[in-house]
mmCIF file of C-alpha atoms in Angstrom:
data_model
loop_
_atom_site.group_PDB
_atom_site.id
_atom_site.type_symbol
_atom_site.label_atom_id
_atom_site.label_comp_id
_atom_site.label_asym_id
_atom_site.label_seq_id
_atom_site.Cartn_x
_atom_site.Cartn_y
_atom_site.Cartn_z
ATOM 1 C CA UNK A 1 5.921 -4.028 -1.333
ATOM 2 C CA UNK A 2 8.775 -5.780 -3.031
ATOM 3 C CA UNK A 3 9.063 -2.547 -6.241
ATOM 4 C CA UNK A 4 12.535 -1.926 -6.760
ATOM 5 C CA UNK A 5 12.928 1.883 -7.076
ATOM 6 C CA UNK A 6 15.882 2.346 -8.245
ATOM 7 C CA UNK A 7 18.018 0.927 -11.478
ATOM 8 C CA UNK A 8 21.227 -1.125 -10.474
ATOM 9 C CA UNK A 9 24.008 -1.945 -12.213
ATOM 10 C CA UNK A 10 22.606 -5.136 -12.950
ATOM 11 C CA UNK A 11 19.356 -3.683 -14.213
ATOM 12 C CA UNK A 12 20.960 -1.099 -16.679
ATOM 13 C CA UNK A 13 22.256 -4.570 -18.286
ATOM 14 C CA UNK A 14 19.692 -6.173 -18.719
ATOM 15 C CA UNK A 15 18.000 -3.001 -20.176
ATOM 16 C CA UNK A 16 20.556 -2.913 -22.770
ATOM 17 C CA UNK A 17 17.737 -4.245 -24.697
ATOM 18 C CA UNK A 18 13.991 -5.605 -24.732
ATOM 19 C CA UNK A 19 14.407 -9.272 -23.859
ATOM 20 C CA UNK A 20 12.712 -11.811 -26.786
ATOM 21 C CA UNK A 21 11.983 -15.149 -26.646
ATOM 22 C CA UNK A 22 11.424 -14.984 -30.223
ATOM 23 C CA UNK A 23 14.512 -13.639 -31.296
ATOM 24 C CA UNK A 24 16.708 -15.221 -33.433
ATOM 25 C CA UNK A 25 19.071 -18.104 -31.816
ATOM 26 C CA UNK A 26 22.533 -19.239 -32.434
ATOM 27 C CA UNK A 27 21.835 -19.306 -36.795
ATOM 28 C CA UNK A 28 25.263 -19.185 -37.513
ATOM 29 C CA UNK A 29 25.650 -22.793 -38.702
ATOM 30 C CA UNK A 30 24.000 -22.438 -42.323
ATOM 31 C CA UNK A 31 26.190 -23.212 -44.718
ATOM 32 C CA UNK A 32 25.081 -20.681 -47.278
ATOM 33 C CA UNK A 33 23.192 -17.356 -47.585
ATOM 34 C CA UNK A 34 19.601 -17.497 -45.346
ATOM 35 C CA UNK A 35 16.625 -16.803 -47.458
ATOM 36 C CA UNK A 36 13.565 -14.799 -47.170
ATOM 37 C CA UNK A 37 10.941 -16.124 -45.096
ATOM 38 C CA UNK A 38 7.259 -14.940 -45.163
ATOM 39 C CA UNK A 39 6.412 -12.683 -42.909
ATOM 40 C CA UNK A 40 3.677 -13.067 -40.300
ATOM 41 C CA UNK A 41 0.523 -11.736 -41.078
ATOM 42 C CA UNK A 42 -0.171 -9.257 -38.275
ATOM 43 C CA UNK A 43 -3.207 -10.473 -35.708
ATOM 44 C CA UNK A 44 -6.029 -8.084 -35.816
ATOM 45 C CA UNK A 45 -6.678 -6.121 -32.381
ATOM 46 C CA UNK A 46 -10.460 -5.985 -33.253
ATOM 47 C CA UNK A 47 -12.738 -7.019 -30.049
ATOM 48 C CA UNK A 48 -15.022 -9.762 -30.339
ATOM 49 C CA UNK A 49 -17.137 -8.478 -27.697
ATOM 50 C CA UNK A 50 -18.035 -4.863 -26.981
ATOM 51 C CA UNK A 51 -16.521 -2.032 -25.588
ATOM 52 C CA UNK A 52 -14.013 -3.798 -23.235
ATOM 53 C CA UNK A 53 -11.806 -5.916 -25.400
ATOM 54 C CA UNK A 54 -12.244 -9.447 -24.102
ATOM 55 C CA UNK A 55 -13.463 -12.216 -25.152
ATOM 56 C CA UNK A 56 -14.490 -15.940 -23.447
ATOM 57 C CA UNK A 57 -11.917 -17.927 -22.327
ATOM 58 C CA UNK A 58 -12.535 -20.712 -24.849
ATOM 59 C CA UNK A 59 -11.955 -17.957 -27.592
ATOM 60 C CA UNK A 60 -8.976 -16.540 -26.081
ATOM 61 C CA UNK A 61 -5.360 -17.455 -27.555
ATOM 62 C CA UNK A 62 -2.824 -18.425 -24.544
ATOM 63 C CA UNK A 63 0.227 -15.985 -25.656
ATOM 64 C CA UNK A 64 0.381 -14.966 -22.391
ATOM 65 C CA UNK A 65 -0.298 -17.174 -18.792
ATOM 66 C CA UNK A 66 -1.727 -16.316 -15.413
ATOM 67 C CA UNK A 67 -0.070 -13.805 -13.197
ATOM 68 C CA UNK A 68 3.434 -12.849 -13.178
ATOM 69 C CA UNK A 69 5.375 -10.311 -11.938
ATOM 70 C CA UNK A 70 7.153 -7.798 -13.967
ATOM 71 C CA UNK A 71 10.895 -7.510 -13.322
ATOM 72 C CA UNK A 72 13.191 -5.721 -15.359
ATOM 73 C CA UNK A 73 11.081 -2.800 -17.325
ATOM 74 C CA UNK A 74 12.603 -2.172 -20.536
ATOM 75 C CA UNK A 75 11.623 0.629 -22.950
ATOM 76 C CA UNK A 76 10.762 -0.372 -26.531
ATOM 77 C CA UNK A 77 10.087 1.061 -30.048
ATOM 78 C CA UNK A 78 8.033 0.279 -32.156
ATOM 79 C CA UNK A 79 7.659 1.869 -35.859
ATOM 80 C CA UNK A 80 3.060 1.998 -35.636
ATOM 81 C CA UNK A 81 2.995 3.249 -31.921
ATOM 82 C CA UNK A 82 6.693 4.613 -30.665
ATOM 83 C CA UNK A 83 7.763 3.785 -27.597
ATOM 84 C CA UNK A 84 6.306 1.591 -24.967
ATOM 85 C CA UNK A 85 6.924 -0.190 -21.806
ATOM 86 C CA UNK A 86 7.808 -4.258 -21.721
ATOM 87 C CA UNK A 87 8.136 -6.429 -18.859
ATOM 88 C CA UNK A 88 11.831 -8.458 -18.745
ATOM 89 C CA UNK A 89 10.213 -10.700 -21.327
ATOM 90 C CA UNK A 90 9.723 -8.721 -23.833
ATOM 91 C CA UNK A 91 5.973 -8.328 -23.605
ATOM 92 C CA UNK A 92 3.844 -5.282 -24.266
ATOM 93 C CA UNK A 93 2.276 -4.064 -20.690
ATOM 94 C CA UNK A 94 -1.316 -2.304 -21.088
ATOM 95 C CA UNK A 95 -3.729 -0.169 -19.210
ATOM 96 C CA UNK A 96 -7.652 -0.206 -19.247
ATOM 97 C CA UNK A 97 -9.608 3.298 -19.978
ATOM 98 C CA UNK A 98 -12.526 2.181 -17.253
ATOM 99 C CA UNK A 99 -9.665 1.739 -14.234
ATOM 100 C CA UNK A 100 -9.201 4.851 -12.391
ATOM 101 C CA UNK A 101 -5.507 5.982 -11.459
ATOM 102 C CA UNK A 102 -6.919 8.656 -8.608
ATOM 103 C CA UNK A 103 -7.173 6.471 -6.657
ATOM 104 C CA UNK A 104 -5.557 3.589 -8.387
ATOM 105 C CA UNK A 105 -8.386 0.715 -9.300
ATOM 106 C CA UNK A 106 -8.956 -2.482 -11.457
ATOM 107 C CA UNK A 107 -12.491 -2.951 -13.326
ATOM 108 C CA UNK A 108 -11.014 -5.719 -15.374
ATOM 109 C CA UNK A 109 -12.358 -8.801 -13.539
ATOM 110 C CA UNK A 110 -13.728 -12.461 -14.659
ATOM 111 C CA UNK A 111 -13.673 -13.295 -18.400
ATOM 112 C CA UNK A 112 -12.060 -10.002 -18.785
ATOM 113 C CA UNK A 113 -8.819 -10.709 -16.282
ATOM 114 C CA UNK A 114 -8.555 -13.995 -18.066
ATOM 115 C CA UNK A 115 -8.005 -12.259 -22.093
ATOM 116 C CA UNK A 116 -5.434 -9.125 -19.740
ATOM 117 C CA UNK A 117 -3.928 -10.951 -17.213
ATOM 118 C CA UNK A 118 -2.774 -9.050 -14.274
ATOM 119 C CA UNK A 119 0.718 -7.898 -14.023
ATOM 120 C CA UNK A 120 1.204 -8.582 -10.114
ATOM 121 C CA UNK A 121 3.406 -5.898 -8.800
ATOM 122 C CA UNK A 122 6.295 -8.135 -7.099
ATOM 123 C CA UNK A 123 10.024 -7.028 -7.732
ATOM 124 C CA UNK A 124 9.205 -4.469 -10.122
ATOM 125 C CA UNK A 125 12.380 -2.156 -11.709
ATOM 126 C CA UNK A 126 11.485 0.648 -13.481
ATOM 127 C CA UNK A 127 13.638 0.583 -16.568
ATOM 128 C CA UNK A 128 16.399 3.604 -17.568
ATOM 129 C CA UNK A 129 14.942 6.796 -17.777
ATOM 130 C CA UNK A 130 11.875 5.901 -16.512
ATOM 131 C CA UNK A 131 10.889 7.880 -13.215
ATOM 132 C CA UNK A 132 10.545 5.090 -10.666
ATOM 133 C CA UNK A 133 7.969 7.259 -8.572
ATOM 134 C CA UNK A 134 5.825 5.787 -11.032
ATOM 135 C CA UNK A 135 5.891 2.559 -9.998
ATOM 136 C CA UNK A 136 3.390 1.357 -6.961
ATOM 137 C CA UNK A 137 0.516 -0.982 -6.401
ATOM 138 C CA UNK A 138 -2.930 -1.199 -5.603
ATOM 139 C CA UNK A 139 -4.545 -4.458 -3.966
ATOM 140 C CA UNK A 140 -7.407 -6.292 -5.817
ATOM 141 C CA UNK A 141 -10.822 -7.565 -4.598
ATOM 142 C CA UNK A 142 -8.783 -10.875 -4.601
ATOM 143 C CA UNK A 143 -6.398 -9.861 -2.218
ATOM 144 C CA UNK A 144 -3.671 -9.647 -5.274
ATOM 145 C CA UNK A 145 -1.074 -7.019 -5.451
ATOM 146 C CA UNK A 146 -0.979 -5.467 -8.778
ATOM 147 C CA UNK A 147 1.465 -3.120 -10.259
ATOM 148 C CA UNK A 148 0.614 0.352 -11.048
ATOM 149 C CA UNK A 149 2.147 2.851 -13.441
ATOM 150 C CA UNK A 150 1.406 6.685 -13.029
ATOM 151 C CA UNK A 151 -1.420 4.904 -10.737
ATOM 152 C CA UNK A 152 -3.230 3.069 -13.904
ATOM 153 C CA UNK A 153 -2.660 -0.724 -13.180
ATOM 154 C CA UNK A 154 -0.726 -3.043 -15.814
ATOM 155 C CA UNK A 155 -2.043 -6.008 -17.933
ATOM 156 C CA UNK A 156 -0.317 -8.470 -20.451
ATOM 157 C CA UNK A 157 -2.576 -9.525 -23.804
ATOM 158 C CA UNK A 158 -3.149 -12.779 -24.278
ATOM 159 C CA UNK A 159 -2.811 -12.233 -28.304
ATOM 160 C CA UNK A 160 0.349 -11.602 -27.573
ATOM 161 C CA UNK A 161 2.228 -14.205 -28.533
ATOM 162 C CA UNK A 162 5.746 -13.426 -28.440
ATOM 163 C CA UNK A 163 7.979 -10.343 -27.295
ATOM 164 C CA UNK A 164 7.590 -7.394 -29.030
ATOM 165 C CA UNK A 165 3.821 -7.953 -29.659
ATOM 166 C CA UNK A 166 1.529 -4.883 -29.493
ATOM 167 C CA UNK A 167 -1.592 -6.527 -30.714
ATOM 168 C CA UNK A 168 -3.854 -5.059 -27.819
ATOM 169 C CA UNK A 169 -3.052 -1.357 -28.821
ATOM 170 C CA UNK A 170 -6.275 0.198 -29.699
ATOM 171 C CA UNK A 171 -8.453 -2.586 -28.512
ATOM 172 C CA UNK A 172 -11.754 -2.243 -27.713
ATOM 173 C CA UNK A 173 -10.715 1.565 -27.935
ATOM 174 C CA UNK A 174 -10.164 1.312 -24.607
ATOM 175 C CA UNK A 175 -6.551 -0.528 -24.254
ATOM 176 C CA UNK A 176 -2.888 1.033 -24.696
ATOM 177 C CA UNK A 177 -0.012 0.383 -24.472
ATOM 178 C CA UNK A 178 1.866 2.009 -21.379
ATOM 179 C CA UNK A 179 4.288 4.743 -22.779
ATOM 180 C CA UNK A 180 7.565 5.364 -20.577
ATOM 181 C CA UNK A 181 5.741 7.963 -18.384
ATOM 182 C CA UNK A 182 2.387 6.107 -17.672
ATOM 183 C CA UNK A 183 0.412 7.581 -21.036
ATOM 184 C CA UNK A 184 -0.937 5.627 -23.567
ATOM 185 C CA UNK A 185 1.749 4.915 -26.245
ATOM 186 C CA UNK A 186 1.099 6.937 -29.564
ATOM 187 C CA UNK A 187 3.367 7.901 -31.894
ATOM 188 C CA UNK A 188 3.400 11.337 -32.476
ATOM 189 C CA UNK A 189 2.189 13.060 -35.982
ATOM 190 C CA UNK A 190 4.371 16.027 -37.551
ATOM 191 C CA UNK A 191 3.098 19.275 -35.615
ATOM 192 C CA UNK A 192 1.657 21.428 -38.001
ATOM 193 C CA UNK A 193 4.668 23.854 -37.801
ATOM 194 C CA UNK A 194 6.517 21.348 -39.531
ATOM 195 C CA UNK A 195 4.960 21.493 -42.855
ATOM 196 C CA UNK A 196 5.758 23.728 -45.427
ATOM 197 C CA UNK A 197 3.710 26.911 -45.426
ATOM 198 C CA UNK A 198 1.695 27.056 -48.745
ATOM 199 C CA UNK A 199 -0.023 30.774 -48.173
ATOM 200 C CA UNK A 200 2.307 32.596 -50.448
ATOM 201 C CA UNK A 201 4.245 31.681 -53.777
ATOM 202 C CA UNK A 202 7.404 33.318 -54.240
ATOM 203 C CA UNK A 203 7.278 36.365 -56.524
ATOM 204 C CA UNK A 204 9.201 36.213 -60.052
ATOM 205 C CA UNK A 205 11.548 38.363 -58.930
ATOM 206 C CA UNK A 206 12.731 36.488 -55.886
ATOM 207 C CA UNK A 207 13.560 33.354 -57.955
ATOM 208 C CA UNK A 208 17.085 32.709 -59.123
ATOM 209 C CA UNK A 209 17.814 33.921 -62.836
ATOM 210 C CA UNK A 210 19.421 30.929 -64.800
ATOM 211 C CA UNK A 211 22.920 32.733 -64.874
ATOM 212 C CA UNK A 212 22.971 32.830 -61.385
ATOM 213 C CA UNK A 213 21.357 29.519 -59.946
ATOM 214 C CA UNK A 214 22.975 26.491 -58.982
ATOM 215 C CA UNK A 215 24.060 23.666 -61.132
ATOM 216 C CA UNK A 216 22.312 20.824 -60.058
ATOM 217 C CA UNK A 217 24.917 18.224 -57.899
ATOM 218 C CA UNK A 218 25.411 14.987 -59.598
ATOM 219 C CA UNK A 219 24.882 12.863 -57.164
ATOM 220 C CA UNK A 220 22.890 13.367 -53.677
ATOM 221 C CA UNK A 221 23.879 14.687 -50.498
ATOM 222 C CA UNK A 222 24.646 12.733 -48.133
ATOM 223 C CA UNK A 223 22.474 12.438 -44.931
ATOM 224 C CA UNK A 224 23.793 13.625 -41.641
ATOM 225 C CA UNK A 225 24.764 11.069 -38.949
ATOM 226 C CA UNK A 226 22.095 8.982 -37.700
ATOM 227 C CA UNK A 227 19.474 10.042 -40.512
ATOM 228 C CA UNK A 228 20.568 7.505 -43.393
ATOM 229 C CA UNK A 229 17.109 6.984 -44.480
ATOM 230 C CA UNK A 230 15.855 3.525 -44.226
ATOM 231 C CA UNK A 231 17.587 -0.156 -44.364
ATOM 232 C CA UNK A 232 16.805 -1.428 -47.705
ATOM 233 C CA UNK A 233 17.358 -4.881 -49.661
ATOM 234 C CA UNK A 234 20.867 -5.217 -52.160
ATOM 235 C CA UNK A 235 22.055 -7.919 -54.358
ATOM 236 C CA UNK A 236 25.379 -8.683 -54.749
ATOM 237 C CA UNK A 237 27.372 -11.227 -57.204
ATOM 238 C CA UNK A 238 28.021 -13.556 -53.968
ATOM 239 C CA UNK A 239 26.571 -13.109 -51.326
ATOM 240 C CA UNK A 240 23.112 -12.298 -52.627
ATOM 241 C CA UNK A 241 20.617 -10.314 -51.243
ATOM 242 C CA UNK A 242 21.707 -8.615 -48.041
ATOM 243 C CA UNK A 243 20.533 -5.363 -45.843
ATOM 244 C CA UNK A 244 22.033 -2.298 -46.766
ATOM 245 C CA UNK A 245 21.779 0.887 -45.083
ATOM 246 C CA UNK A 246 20.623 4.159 -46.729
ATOM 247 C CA UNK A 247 23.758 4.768 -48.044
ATOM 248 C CA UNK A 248 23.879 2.030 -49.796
ATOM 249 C CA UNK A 249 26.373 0.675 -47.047
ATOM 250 C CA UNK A 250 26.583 -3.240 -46.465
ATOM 251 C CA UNK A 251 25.110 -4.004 -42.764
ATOM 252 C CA UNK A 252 26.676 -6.447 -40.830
ATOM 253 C CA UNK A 253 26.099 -8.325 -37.718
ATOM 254 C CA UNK A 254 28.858 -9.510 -34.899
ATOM 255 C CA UNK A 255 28.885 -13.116 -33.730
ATOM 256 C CA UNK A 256 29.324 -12.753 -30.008
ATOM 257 C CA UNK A 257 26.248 -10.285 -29.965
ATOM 258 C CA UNK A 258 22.936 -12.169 -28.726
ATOM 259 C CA UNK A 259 19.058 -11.845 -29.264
ATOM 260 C CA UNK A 260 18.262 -13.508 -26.001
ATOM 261 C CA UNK A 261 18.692 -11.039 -24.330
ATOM 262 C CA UNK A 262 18.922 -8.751 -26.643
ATOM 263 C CA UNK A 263 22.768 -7.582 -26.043
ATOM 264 C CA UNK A 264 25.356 -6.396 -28.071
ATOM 265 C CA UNK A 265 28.927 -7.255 -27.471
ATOM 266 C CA UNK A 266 30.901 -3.997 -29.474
ATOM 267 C CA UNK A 267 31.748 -1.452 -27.083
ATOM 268 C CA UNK A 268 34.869 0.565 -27.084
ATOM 269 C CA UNK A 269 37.821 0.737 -30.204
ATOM 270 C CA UNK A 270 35.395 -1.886 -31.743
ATOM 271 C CA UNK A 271 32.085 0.867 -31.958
ATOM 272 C CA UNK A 272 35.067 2.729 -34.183
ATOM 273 C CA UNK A 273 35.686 -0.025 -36.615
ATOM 274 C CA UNK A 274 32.529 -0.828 -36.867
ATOM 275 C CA UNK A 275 29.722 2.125 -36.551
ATOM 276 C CA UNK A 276 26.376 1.105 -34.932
ATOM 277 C CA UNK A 277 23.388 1.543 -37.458
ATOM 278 C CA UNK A 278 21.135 4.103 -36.038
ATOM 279 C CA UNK A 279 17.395 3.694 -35.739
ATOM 280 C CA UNK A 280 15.982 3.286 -39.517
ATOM 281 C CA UNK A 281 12.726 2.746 -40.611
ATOM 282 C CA UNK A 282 12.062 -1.112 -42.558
ATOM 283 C CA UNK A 283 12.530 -0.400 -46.219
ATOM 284 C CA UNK A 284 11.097 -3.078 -49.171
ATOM 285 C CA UNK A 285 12.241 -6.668 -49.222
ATOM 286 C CA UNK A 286 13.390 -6.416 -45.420
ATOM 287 C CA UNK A 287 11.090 -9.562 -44.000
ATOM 288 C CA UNK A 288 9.520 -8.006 -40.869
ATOM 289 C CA UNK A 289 10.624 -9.760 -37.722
ATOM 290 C CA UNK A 290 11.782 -8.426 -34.303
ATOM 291 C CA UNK A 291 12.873 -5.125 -36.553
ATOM 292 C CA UNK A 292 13.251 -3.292 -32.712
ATOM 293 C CA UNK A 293 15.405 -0.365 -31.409
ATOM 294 C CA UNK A 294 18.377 -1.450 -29.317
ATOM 295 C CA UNK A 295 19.045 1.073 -26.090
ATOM 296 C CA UNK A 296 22.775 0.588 -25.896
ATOM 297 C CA UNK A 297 24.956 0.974 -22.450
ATOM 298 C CA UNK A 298 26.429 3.900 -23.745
ATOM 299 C CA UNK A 299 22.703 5.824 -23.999
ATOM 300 C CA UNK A 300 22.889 5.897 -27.606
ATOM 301 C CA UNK A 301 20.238 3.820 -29.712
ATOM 302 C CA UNK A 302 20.968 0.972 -32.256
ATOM 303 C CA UNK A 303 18.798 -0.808 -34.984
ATOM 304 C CA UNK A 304 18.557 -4.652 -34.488
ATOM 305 C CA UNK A 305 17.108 -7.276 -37.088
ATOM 306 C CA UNK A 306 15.448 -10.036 -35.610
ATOM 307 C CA UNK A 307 16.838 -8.368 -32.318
ATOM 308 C CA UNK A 308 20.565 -8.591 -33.707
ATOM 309 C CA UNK A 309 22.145 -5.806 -33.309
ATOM 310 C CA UNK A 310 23.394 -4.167 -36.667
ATOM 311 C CA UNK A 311 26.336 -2.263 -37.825
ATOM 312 C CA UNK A 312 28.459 -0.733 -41.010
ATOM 313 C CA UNK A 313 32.320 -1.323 -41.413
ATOM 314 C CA UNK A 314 34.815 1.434 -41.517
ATOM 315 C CA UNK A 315 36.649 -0.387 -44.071
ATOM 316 C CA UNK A 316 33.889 -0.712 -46.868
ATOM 317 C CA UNK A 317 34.606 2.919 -48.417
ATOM 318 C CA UNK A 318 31.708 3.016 -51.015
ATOM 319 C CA UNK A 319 28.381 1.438 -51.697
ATOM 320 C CA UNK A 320 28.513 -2.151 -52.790
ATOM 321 C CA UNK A 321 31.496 -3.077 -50.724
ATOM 322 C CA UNK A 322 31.488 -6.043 -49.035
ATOM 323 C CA UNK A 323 35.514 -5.936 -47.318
ATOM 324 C CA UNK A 324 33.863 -6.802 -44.036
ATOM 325 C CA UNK A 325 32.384 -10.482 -44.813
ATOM 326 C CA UNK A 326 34.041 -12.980 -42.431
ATOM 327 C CA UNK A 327 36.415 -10.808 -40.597
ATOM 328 C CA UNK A 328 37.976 -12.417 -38.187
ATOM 329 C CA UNK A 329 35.282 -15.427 -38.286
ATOM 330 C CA UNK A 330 32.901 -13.307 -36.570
ATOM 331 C CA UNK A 331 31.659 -10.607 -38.523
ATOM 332 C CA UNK A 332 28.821 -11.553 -41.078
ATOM 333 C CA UNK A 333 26.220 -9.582 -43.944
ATOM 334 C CA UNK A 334 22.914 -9.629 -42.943
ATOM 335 C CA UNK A 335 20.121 -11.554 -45.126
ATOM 336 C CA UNK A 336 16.665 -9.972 -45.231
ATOM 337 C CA UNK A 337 15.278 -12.070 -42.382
ATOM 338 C CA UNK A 338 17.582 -11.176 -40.264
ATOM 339 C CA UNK A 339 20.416 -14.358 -40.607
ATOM 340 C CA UNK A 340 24.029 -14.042 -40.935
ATOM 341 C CA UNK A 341 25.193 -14.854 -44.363
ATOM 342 C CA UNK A 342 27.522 -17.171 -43.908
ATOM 343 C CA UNK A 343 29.216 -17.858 -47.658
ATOM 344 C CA UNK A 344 32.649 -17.008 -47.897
#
């Protein structure tokens, strides 16, 4: 079988980031601040008919086509189910509670194959991290090769319409999407442990007496690296309302970067200049839109807005600061939705 087992060079590239054909293009030529655009209202992964999620092909939206091989794997977030697996276009691969993975086998046939179109094994990579011993193949009633993972085989959605899609999780309560290691994606919940323990009050004598407690800091701590909270909406005198980080910091994007593929171009003396913004979840007034984790070269892990990658300048020293708009022609605030902002 043609299943690439190893990750080259080439394939660590092009894992830099989960490839969208939605993403946004070359949207540096406004002439003025972008604007908010309405956000999508998300499909519903409700099944039309019974227990196995499909529906007839006159029903069935065409997001995704007929067979296809998977390439590239690439490992993607998302904020609802955590991370998943993608083929090299960006789309959500599933697997099918009634297959079997000992041995490997397909009961998604007929009207059924035609909503979950097979992903045909072919030149499958596994993507970084990813064991590749979990890649293989099992060969349908139709003679087709299709790829397995952890030995459940892989489908595409057709309600899928664009990269980043994960509209068949949960579907028919029998479809999931493929986490890195073959499970079905879920994002965990806080263990137990985690919350605070509510058995015992503290006595009266074990709380501070008012001579001795601490005054009360003026202003909050700040978070520790990589845990800034969440990207929230700011307005500012000129350039209006722009993405801000949970320091209040002014986000930018870089002009060479790109959203197709998904890539970003500051590596280096430039990562020092101009900090990568960590994973953060979508605060209010950010219009959601590609709002995907970034695995960067160096293994570390970078927020993108409508897939561009995002960052905070060294030179802004407090909240509100703005010093890094139009350095150097390439470096640009970020609107809500995603768009360089452009105004001088």
């Amino acid at each position: 079988m043609g299943i690439k087992r190893g990750t080259t060079l080439a394939a660590v590239a092009a894992v830099v980031a989960l490839t969208a054909t939605a993403c946004g293009g070359d949207d540096y030529k406004a002439a003025d601040a972008a604007q908010p655009v309405a956000a999508a209202s998300p499909q519903s992964n409700q099944s039309k008919s019974g227990d196995y999620g499909y529906e007839t092909p006159a029903s069935s939206a065409a997001g995704v086509g007929a067979k296809s091989a998977a390439g590239q794997l690439a490992v993607a977030d998302n904020e609802k189910i955590g991370s998943f697996l993608a083929d090299s276009s960006g789309r959500t691969l599933y697997r099918f509670d009634k297959d079997t993975a000992k041995p490997p086998k397909s009961n998604c046939e007929g009207d059924c194959e035609k909503t979950w179109p097979v992903v045909v094994a072919g030149d499958a990579t596994a993507a970084a991290g990813m064991d590749p011993s979990l890649l293989g193949e099992v060969v349908r009633g139709d003679g087709t090769k299709q790829l397995t993972i952890a030995g459940w085989p892989a489908y595409r959605y057709s309600k899928d319409a664009k990269a980043g899609d994960v509209n068949g999780q949960g579907v028919g309560g029998v479809w999931f999407a493929f986490a890195p290691d073959g499970k079905k994606a879920s994002k965990a919940a806080p263990s137990a442990s985690a919350a605070p323990s509510t058995s015992a009050a503290p006595s009266a004598s074990a709380a501070p007496s008012a001579s001795t407690a601490p005054a009360a800091s003026a202003t909050p701590e700040a978070p520790a690296e990589g845990q800034d909270g969440r990207l929230s909406v700011a307005k500012d005198p000129k350039l209006g309302d722009h993405i801000v980080d949970g320091k209040g910091m002014t986000v930018y994007r870089f002009k060479p970067d790109t959203a197709w593929p998904m890539v970003s171009k500051c590596t280096g003396d430039c990562l020092v200049k101009w900090p990568a913004v960590a994973p953060a979840e979508k605060g209010e007034g950010i219009v959601e839109k590609n709002y995907l984790v970034l695995d960067r070269p160096d293994g570390k892990k970078q927020q993108t807005v409508n897939c561009w990658p995002v960052y905070t300048f060294s030179g802004d020293k407090k909240p509100g600061d703005t010093n890094g708009q139009g350095v150097g022609g390439t470096w640009y605030a970020v609107a809500p939705d995603g768009k360089p902002i452009t105004v001088k």
